[in-house]
Amino acid sequence: MTESTMPPMTEAPVHIRRTAFDPTPELAELREKSPISKIRTLWGGEAWLVTRYDLIREALGDAARFANNPRHAVDVPPFVRPDTASGMLLNYDPPEHTNLRRLLTPEFTVRRIRRLQPRIEAIVEQHLDAMEQAGPPVDLVQAFALPIPSLVICELLGVPYEDRDDFQRLSTLRLDMSLPMEERIAATEASLAYMAKLVEGQRAAPGEDMIGMLIREHADKITDAELVGVADLLLLAGHETTSNMLGLGTLKLLQHPDQRALAESDEHVEAAVEELLRYMSITHTIAPRWAVTDTELGGQRIAKGDLMMFSIPAGNRDPAIGDNLDALDIGRKTAPHLAFGHGVHHCLGAPLARMEMRVAYPALLRRFPKLRPAVPVDEVEFRTFSVVYGLASLPVTW
């Protein structure tokens, strides 16, 4: 089915179905009975959906067998175009991926991110002050969860924060799977055009931000297309993922006072963030892979060019890695979660996301000890059809 005839989605496919915080029980059934099973894609083709933790890690950890570059695909998705694929880090495989990522990694080391902590703390406090001055009720998504990571990533990249309304609107369109594909593609192209203008300006006069640094230090090693693709990906992922974690995570913590108390604690906040990442698994699937050759995974024969998709919620709740994983338990011990992926494409911005959450959760909960939803929880609107799961809004009071 082509993009021009593809109707908008009216029913979520199995791998993104959720009820509030929980993935559909069908995913657990697939994980137990058919951990590698065929599903229909949004554009009418077929894909293998992998739901078991060990098989997801095996596939994501083997870039030689399962590639990110869509040139390996038998059926290329309509949203993958030659003019938009260039420069997109998620479409690169080693050694090209290795070379490009090596240029970016120094900006996202734990040590480098720690230097940002005072600025992140200041941004969080500014938004808490504004909430307090405005008085309840407020929409926590618009007042806190969305603007904090947006401002951080804008400052890091050198994107004017005053443009946030436009790029957030385009991000929402790009990630909304209920929309016709042509609308999502148009939003993607508009976002890339916006970033291309910024890169052009930075080429002429590099700033002190990440884009400027890449141009100053690696001008002959990185193309404009790569700069645009990298910056666009970081901007999109840098505010969408963390903002949805802050909104969803806060709502869950408000429902469980014992878990909330741990999240407020300096001693336990790191564990709280990791457990919230595992439990929420807000990215339904990691970027798809294509089989490079005829191969086998978990006893299932996979043909060359077959599309592979991976259910992160199913993998992160696999009983093989812990007990009672359908519950939030900040004190638990499990195998490493898959919220940031695995292998060579493990999320570059993971240290930044962790830092933002470790600062934001306790600061919010300590500032407003009586914080609670201002509407019944069953009236809270979840982003059901979004690539990144989250809340459309969260009215709160205190």
Short mmCIF file of C-alpha atoms in Angstrom, two decimals:
data_model
loop_
_atom_site.label_atom_id
_atom_site.label_comp_id
_atom_site.label_asym_id
_atom_site.label_seq_id
_atom_site.Cartn_x
_atom_site.Cartn_y
_atom_site.Cartn_z
CA MET A 1 0.00 0.00 0.00
CA THR A 2 1.46 3.36 -0.95
CA GLU A 3 1.57 6.42 1.25
CA SER A 4 -1.02 8.20 -0.87
CA THR A 5 -3.63 5.49 -0.34
CA MET A 6 -2.78 4.52 3.22
CA PRO A 7 -5.74 5.31 5.51
CA PRO A 8 -5.25 6.72 9.00
CA MET A 9 -4.97 4.16 11.76
CA THR A 10 -8.20 3.41 13.63
CA GLU A 11 -6.96 0.48 15.73
CA ALA A 12 -3.54 0.26 17.32
CA PRO A 13 -1.44 -2.73 16.23
CA VAL A 14 -0.67 -5.26 18.93
CA HIS A 15 2.82 -4.00 19.71
CA ILE A 16 1.61 -0.53 20.75
CA ARG A 17 -1.65 -1.42 22.51
CA ARG A 18 -1.74 -0.35 26.14
CA THR A 19 -4.18 0.25 28.94
CA ALA A 20 -2.85 3.14 31.00
CA PHE A 21 0.61 1.95 32.06
CA ASP A 22 0.31 -1.66 30.97
CA PRO A 23 0.93 -3.23 27.55
CA THR A 24 -1.83 -5.40 26.17
CA PRO A 25 -1.91 -8.95 27.66
CA GLU A 26 -1.58 -10.24 24.09
CA LEU A 27 2.11 -9.31 24.16
CA ALA A 28 2.70 -11.53 27.19
CA GLU A 29 0.90 -14.37 25.40
CA LEU A 30 3.08 -13.91 22.33
CA ARG A 31 6.21 -13.81 24.47
CA GLU A 32 5.26 -17.13 26.07
CA LYS A 33 3.87 -19.01 23.09
CA SER A 34 5.31 -17.37 19.98
CA PRO A 35 8.17 -15.01 20.87
CA ILE A 36 8.93 -14.36 17.19
CA SER A 37 5.67 -13.91 15.32
CA LYS A 38 4.46 -12.25 12.13
CA ILE A 39 2.48 -9.01 12.39
CA ARG A 40 1.07 -6.57 9.84
CA THR A 41 2.89 -3.27 9.58
CA LEU A 42 1.25 0.13 9.40
CA TRP A 43 1.98 0.36 5.68
CA GLY A 44 0.49 -3.05 4.85
CA GLY A 45 3.57 -5.27 4.82
CA GLU A 46 4.70 -7.94 7.26
CA ALA A 47 7.31 -7.95 10.00
CA TRP A 48 8.62 -10.32 12.63
CA LEU A 49 7.78 -9.07 16.14
CA VAL A 50 10.27 -10.24 18.78
CA THR A 51 8.89 -10.20 22.34
CA ARG A 52 11.34 -12.22 24.47
CA TYR A 53 14.10 -10.42 26.34
CA ASP A 54 17.00 -12.69 25.41
CA LEU A 55 16.03 -12.78 21.72
CA ILE A 56 15.69 -8.99 21.57
CA ARG A 57 19.17 -8.58 23.05
CA GLU A 58 20.60 -11.17 20.69
CA ALA A 59 19.22 -9.47 17.60
CA LEU A 60 20.03 -5.92 18.67
CA GLY A 61 23.53 -7.01 19.61
CA ASP A 62 24.27 -8.54 16.21
CA ALA A 63 24.61 -5.76 13.63
CA ALA A 64 26.21 -8.19 11.19
CA ARG A 65 22.99 -10.23 10.90
CA PHE A 66 20.37 -7.56 11.58
CA ALA A 67 21.04 -4.19 9.97
CA ASN A 68 19.55 -0.73 10.40
CA ASN A 69 20.13 0.45 6.84
CA PRO A 70 16.93 -0.01 4.81
CA ARG A 71 18.94 -0.92 1.71
CA HIS A 72 18.71 -4.48 3.06
CA ALA A 73 14.91 -4.40 2.95
CA VAL A 74 12.78 -6.39 0.55
CA ASP A 75 9.85 -4.03 1.18
CA VAL A 76 11.07 -0.50 1.94
CA PRO A 77 8.67 1.37 4.26
CA PRO A 78 7.08 4.42 2.62
CA PHE A 79 8.48 6.78 5.25
CA VAL A 80 12.08 5.82 4.33
CA ARG A 81 13.25 7.96 1.42
CA PRO A 82 16.73 8.39 -0.01
CA ASP A 83 16.66 12.15 0.62
CA THR A 84 15.73 11.74 4.28
CA ALA A 85 17.68 8.59 5.13
CA SER A 86 21.08 10.22 4.59
CA GLY A 87 22.54 11.44 7.84
CA MET A 88 20.01 9.64 10.06
CA LEU A 89 22.17 7.81 12.59
CA LEU A 90 19.51 5.14 13.14
CA ASN A 91 19.80 4.16 9.45
CA TYR A 92 23.56 3.64 9.63
CA ASP A 93 25.43 0.38 10.15
CA PRO A 94 29.08 -0.21 11.02
CA PRO A 95 31.57 0.99 9.93
CA GLU A 96 29.77 4.21 8.85
CA HIS A 97 27.77 4.22 12.08
CA THR A 98 30.91 3.66 14.13
CA ASN A 99 32.71 6.58 12.51
CA LEU A 100 29.82 9.02 12.90
CA ARG A 101 28.98 8.00 16.45
CA ARG A 102 32.63 8.37 17.46
CA LEU A 103 32.36 12.08 16.69
CA LEU A 104 29.29 12.45 18.90
CA THR A 105 30.14 10.24 21.87
CA PRO A 106 32.41 12.76 23.69
CA GLU A 107 29.43 15.10 24.12
CA PHE A 108 27.39 12.41 25.88
CA THR A 109 29.85 10.81 28.26
CA VAL A 110 28.75 10.61 31.88
CA ARG A 111 31.54 13.02 32.85
CA ARG A 112 30.48 15.59 30.24
CA ILE A 113 26.81 15.31 31.23
CA ARG A 114 27.71 15.88 34.89
CA ARG A 115 28.97 19.30 33.90
CA LEU A 116 25.42 20.09 32.75
CA GLN A 117 23.89 19.18 36.10
CA PRO A 118 23.96 22.72 37.59
CA ARG A 119 22.24 24.10 34.49
CA ILE A 120 19.65 21.30 34.53
CA GLU A 121 19.00 21.98 38.22
CA ALA A 122 18.53 25.69 37.48
CA ILE A 123 16.08 24.97 34.65
CA VAL A 124 14.07 22.64 36.88
CA GLU A 125 13.93 25.19 39.70
CA GLN A 126 12.81 27.93 37.30
CA HIS A 127 9.87 25.84 36.15
CA LEU A 128 8.96 24.81 39.69
CA ASP A 129 8.99 28.49 40.70
CA ALA A 130 6.70 29.30 37.78
CA MET A 131 4.31 26.53 38.76
CA GLU A 132 4.22 27.73 42.35
CA GLN A 133 3.60 31.33 41.30
CA ALA A 134 0.83 30.33 38.89
CA GLY A 135 -0.89 28.23 41.54
CA PRO A 136 -2.93 25.10 41.02
CA PRO A 137 -4.26 23.55 38.95
CA VAL A 138 -1.63 23.33 36.21
CA ASP A 139 -0.98 20.96 33.36
CA LEU A 140 2.19 19.20 34.45
CA VAL A 141 3.02 18.24 30.86
CA GLN A 142 3.02 21.82 29.58
CA ALA A 143 4.40 23.44 32.73
CA PHE A 144 7.11 20.94 33.65
CA ALA A 145 7.54 17.66 31.79
CA LEU A 146 7.80 19.05 28.25
CA PRO A 147 9.66 22.38 28.62
CA ILE A 148 12.53 21.11 30.79
CA PRO A 149 14.03 18.53 28.39
CA SER A 150 13.16 20.77 25.45
CA LEU A 151 15.16 23.66 26.88
CA VAL A 152 18.09 21.40 27.80
CA ILE A 153 18.38 19.83 24.35
CA CYS A 154 17.92 23.19 22.63
CA GLU A 155 20.79 24.69 24.60
CA LEU A 156 22.96 21.64 23.98
CA LEU A 157 22.36 21.65 20.22
CA GLY A 158 22.12 25.39 19.65
CA VAL A 159 18.46 25.35 18.60
CA PRO A 160 16.58 28.60 19.42
CA TYR A 161 14.18 27.75 22.24
CA GLU A 162 11.73 30.33 20.89
CA ASP A 163 11.16 27.92 17.98
CA ARG A 164 9.93 25.19 20.34
CA ASP A 165 6.24 25.53 19.45
CA ASP A 166 6.99 24.72 15.82
CA PHE A 167 9.34 21.80 16.37
CA GLN A 168 7.15 20.33 19.12
CA ARG A 169 4.13 20.54 16.83
CA LEU A 170 6.06 18.83 14.06
CA SER A 171 7.35 16.20 16.48
CA THR A 172 3.82 15.37 17.56
CA LEU A 173 2.75 14.96 13.92
CA ARG A 174 5.76 12.77 13.09
CA LEU A 175 5.11 10.41 15.98
CA ASP A 176 1.31 10.18 15.67
CA MET A 177 0.64 6.84 14.00
CA SER A 178 -3.07 7.60 13.67
CA LEU A 179 -2.33 10.18 10.97
CA PRO A 180 -2.05 9.40 7.25
CA MET A 181 1.53 8.61 6.31
CA GLU A 182 1.81 11.55 3.93
CA GLU A 183 1.13 13.98 6.81
CA ARG A 184 3.85 12.38 8.91
CA ILE A 185 6.30 12.45 6.01
CA ALA A 186 5.51 16.12 5.37
CA ALA A 187 6.18 16.92 9.04
CA THR A 188 9.49 15.05 8.85
CA GLU A 189 10.55 16.97 5.75
CA ALA A 190 9.59 20.27 7.39
CA SER A 191 11.67 19.38 10.45
CA LEU A 192 14.68 18.49 8.33
CA ALA A 193 14.33 21.71 6.32
CA TYR A 194 14.29 23.69 9.58
CA MET A 195 17.41 21.92 10.80
CA ALA A 196 19.15 22.41 7.44
CA LYS A 197 18.80 26.18 7.83
CA LEU A 198 20.36 26.02 11.29
CA VAL A 199 23.24 23.92 10.00
CA GLU A 200 23.79 26.34 7.14
CA GLY A 201 24.02 29.20 9.61
CA GLN A 202 26.41 27.25 11.83
CA ARG A 203 28.67 26.44 8.88
CA ALA A 204 29.05 30.18 8.35
CA ALA A 205 29.54 31.00 12.04
CA PRO A 206 29.91 27.98 14.35
CA GLY A 207 28.60 28.53 17.86
CA GLU A 208 29.66 27.04 21.19
CA ASP A 209 26.96 24.37 21.09
CA MET A 210 27.20 20.80 19.80
CA ILE A 211 26.54 21.59 16.14
CA GLY A 212 29.13 24.33 16.25
CA MET A 213 31.63 22.02 17.94
CA LEU A 214 31.16 19.34 15.28
CA ILE A 215 31.74 21.89 12.54
CA ARG A 216 34.80 23.45 14.19
CA GLU A 217 36.49 20.18 15.11
CA HIS A 218 35.28 17.79 12.40
CA ALA A 219 34.29 19.95 9.42
CA ASP A 220 35.97 17.61 6.93
CA LYS A 221 34.62 14.44 8.56
CA ILE A 222 30.90 15.19 8.74
CA THR A 223 28.60 16.24 5.92
CA ASP A 224 25.73 18.69 6.12
CA ALA A 225 23.31 15.81 5.63
CA GLU A 226 24.84 14.02 8.61
CA LEU A 227 24.73 17.17 10.73
CA VAL A 228 21.07 17.66 9.85
CA GLY A 229 20.20 14.02 10.52
CA VAL A 230 22.05 13.87 13.84
CA ALA A 231 20.69 17.17 15.11
CA ASP A 232 17.14 16.32 14.04
CA LEU A 233 17.28 12.93 15.77
CA LEU A 234 18.71 14.38 18.97
CA LEU A 235 16.16 17.19 19.04
CA LEU A 236 13.26 14.81 18.44
CA ALA A 237 14.38 12.12 20.85
CA GLY A 238 15.87 14.54 23.36
CA HIS A 239 12.59 16.17 24.32
CA GLU A 240 9.95 13.58 23.39
CA THR A 241 11.31 10.66 25.38
CA THR A 242 12.30 12.41 28.60
CA SER A 243 9.19 14.59 28.69
CA ASN A 244 6.93 11.56 28.40
CA MET A 245 8.91 9.75 31.09
CA LEU A 246 8.52 12.72 33.43
CA GLY A 247 4.76 12.92 32.88
CA LEU A 248 4.01 9.20 33.03
CA GLY A 249 6.46 8.55 35.84
CA THR A 250 5.03 11.31 38.01
CA LEU A 251 1.48 10.05 37.55
CA LYS A 252 2.52 6.53 38.53
CA LEU A 253 4.45 7.73 41.57
CA LEU A 254 1.48 9.81 42.75
CA GLN A 255 -0.57 6.61 42.82
CA HIS A 256 1.97 4.79 45.01
CA PRO A 257 3.13 6.78 48.06
CA ASP A 258 5.71 4.17 49.06
CA GLN A 259 7.38 4.33 45.64
CA ARG A 260 7.09 8.11 45.62
CA ALA A 261 9.00 8.33 48.89
CA LEU A 262 11.86 6.36 47.36
CA ALA A 263 11.92 8.53 44.24
CA GLU A 264 12.26 11.65 46.43
CA SER A 265 15.30 10.18 48.18
CA ASP A 266 18.82 10.99 47.01
CA GLU A 267 19.77 7.48 48.06
CA HIS A 268 17.18 5.77 45.87
CA VAL A 269 16.50 8.16 43.01
CA GLU A 270 18.93 6.42 40.66
CA ALA A 271 17.19 3.08 41.23
CA ALA A 272 13.83 4.84 40.86
CA VAL A 273 14.76 6.20 37.43
CA GLU A 274 15.94 2.79 36.20
CA GLU A 275 12.80 1.04 37.43
CA LEU A 276 10.55 3.69 35.90
CA LEU A 277 12.40 3.32 32.60
CA ARG A 278 11.88 -0.44 32.68
CA TYR A 279 8.28 -0.30 33.83
CA MET A 280 7.13 2.45 31.43
CA SER A 281 9.09 1.34 28.34
CA ILE A 282 7.67 4.37 26.55
CA THR A 283 9.25 3.48 23.20
CA HIS A 284 7.06 0.67 21.90
CA THR A 285 9.74 -0.63 19.55
CA ILE A 286 13.39 0.08 18.89
CA ALA A 287 14.24 1.22 15.36
CA PRO A 288 13.52 -1.69 12.98
CA ARG A 289 16.18 -4.01 11.64
CA TRP A 290 16.43 -5.99 8.41
CA ALA A 291 17.95 -9.44 8.07
CA VAL A 292 21.19 -9.14 6.11
CA THR A 293 21.10 -12.79 5.07
CA ASP A 294 19.01 -15.91 5.61
CA THR A 295 19.42 -16.64 9.30
CA GLU A 296 17.77 -18.01 12.43
CA LEU A 297 16.67 -16.44 15.69
CA GLY A 298 15.29 -18.46 18.56
CA GLY A 299 14.72 -21.42 16.25
CA GLN A 300 12.71 -19.31 13.78
CA ARG A 301 13.99 -19.10 10.22
CA ILE A 302 14.36 -15.49 9.07
CA ALA A 303 14.73 -14.72 5.36
CA LYS A 304 17.14 -12.19 3.93
CA GLY A 305 15.46 -8.77 3.79
CA ASP A 306 12.79 -9.60 6.38
CA LEU A 307 11.78 -6.73 8.64
CA MET A 308 12.37 -7.19 12.39
CA MET A 309 10.58 -5.28 15.13
CA PHE A 310 11.16 -5.55 18.86
CA SER A 311 8.62 -5.05 21.65
CA ILE A 312 10.41 -3.20 24.43
CA PRO A 313 7.49 -3.40 26.92
CA ALA A 314 7.28 -7.17 26.43
CA GLY A 315 11.03 -7.61 26.79
CA ASN A 316 11.24 -5.44 29.89
CA ARG A 317 8.48 -7.44 31.59
CA ASP A 318 9.81 -10.86 30.65
CA PRO A 319 9.60 -13.12 33.75
CA ALA A 320 13.00 -14.50 32.81
CA ILE A 321 14.66 -11.32 34.12
CA GLY A 322 12.74 -10.82 37.38
CA ASP A 323 9.63 -11.48 39.44
CA ASN A 324 6.30 -9.65 39.33
CA LEU A 325 7.47 -7.26 36.63
CA ASP A 326 3.96 -5.94 35.98
CA ALA A 327 4.34 -3.98 39.23
CA LEU A 328 6.52 -0.93 39.89
CA ASP A 329 9.11 -1.82 42.51
CA ILE A 330 12.00 0.59 42.92
CA GLY A 331 13.81 -1.81 45.24
CA ARG A 332 13.91 -4.69 42.78
CA LYS A 333 16.96 -6.20 41.10
CA THR A 334 16.66 -7.25 37.45
CA ALA A 335 18.80 -7.75 34.39
CA PRO A 336 19.60 -4.52 32.50
CA HIS A 337 16.45 -3.08 30.93
CA LEU A 338 15.99 -2.39 27.23
CA ALA A 339 14.50 1.09 27.46
CA PHE A 340 17.56 2.59 25.77
CA GLY A 341 18.03 -0.33 23.39
CA HIS A 342 21.09 -2.55 23.21
CA GLY A 343 24.17 -3.01 21.08
CA VAL A 344 25.88 -0.45 18.86
CA HIS A 345 22.71 1.65 18.63
CA HIS A 346 22.23 1.91 22.40
CA CYS A 347 20.74 5.38 22.95
CA LEU A 348 23.45 8.02 22.68
CA GLY A 349 21.52 10.41 24.91
CA ALA A 350 20.91 7.94 27.75
CA PRO A 351 23.26 9.72 30.21
CA LEU A 352 21.48 13.04 29.58
CA ALA A 353 18.01 11.53 29.98
CA ARG A 354 19.03 9.85 33.22
CA MET A 355 20.49 13.07 34.58
CA GLU A 356 17.35 15.06 33.76
CA MET A 357 15.10 12.53 35.49
CA ARG A 358 17.35 12.19 38.54
CA VAL A 359 17.15 15.94 39.01
CA ALA A 360 13.51 16.52 38.05
CA TYR A 361 11.60 13.81 39.93
CA PRO A 362 12.84 14.53 43.47
CA ALA A 363 12.81 18.30 42.93
CA LEU A 364 9.15 18.22 41.85
CA LEU A 365 8.00 15.83 44.58
CA ARG A 366 9.84 17.70 47.34
CA ARG A 367 8.61 21.12 46.24
CA PHE A 368 4.99 19.96 46.21
CA PRO A 369 4.55 17.31 48.93
CA LYS A 370 0.76 17.38 48.40
CA LEU A 371 0.98 17.05 44.63
CA ARG A 372 -1.86 14.98 43.21
CA PRO A 373 -3.88 14.64 39.99
CA ALA A 374 -6.56 17.31 39.63
CA VAL A 375 -8.85 14.93 37.73
CA PRO A 376 -9.72 11.26 38.19
CA VAL A 377 -6.97 9.09 36.76
CA ASP A 378 -9.38 7.48 34.31
CA GLU A 379 -9.89 10.92 32.76
CA VAL A 380 -6.18 11.43 32.05
CA GLU A 381 -5.54 11.32 28.30
CA PHE A 382 -2.82 8.95 27.14
CA ARG A 383 -1.07 9.30 23.75
CA THR A 384 -2.34 5.97 22.50
CA PHE A 385 -1.18 6.17 18.88
CA SER A 386 2.19 7.84 19.42
CA VAL A 387 5.50 6.19 18.60
CA VAL A 388 6.60 7.41 22.04
CA TYR A 389 3.96 6.60 24.64
CA GLY A 390 2.99 9.29 27.12
CA LEU A 391 0.37 11.73 28.32
CA ALA A 392 -1.36 14.40 26.30
CA SER A 393 -1.84 16.35 29.53
CA LEU A 394 -1.80 15.85 33.30
CA PRO A 395 -3.76 18.37 35.38
CA VAL A 396 -2.32 18.46 38.90
CA THR A 397 -3.00 20.35 42.11
CA TRP A 398 -1.40 20.59 45.56
#
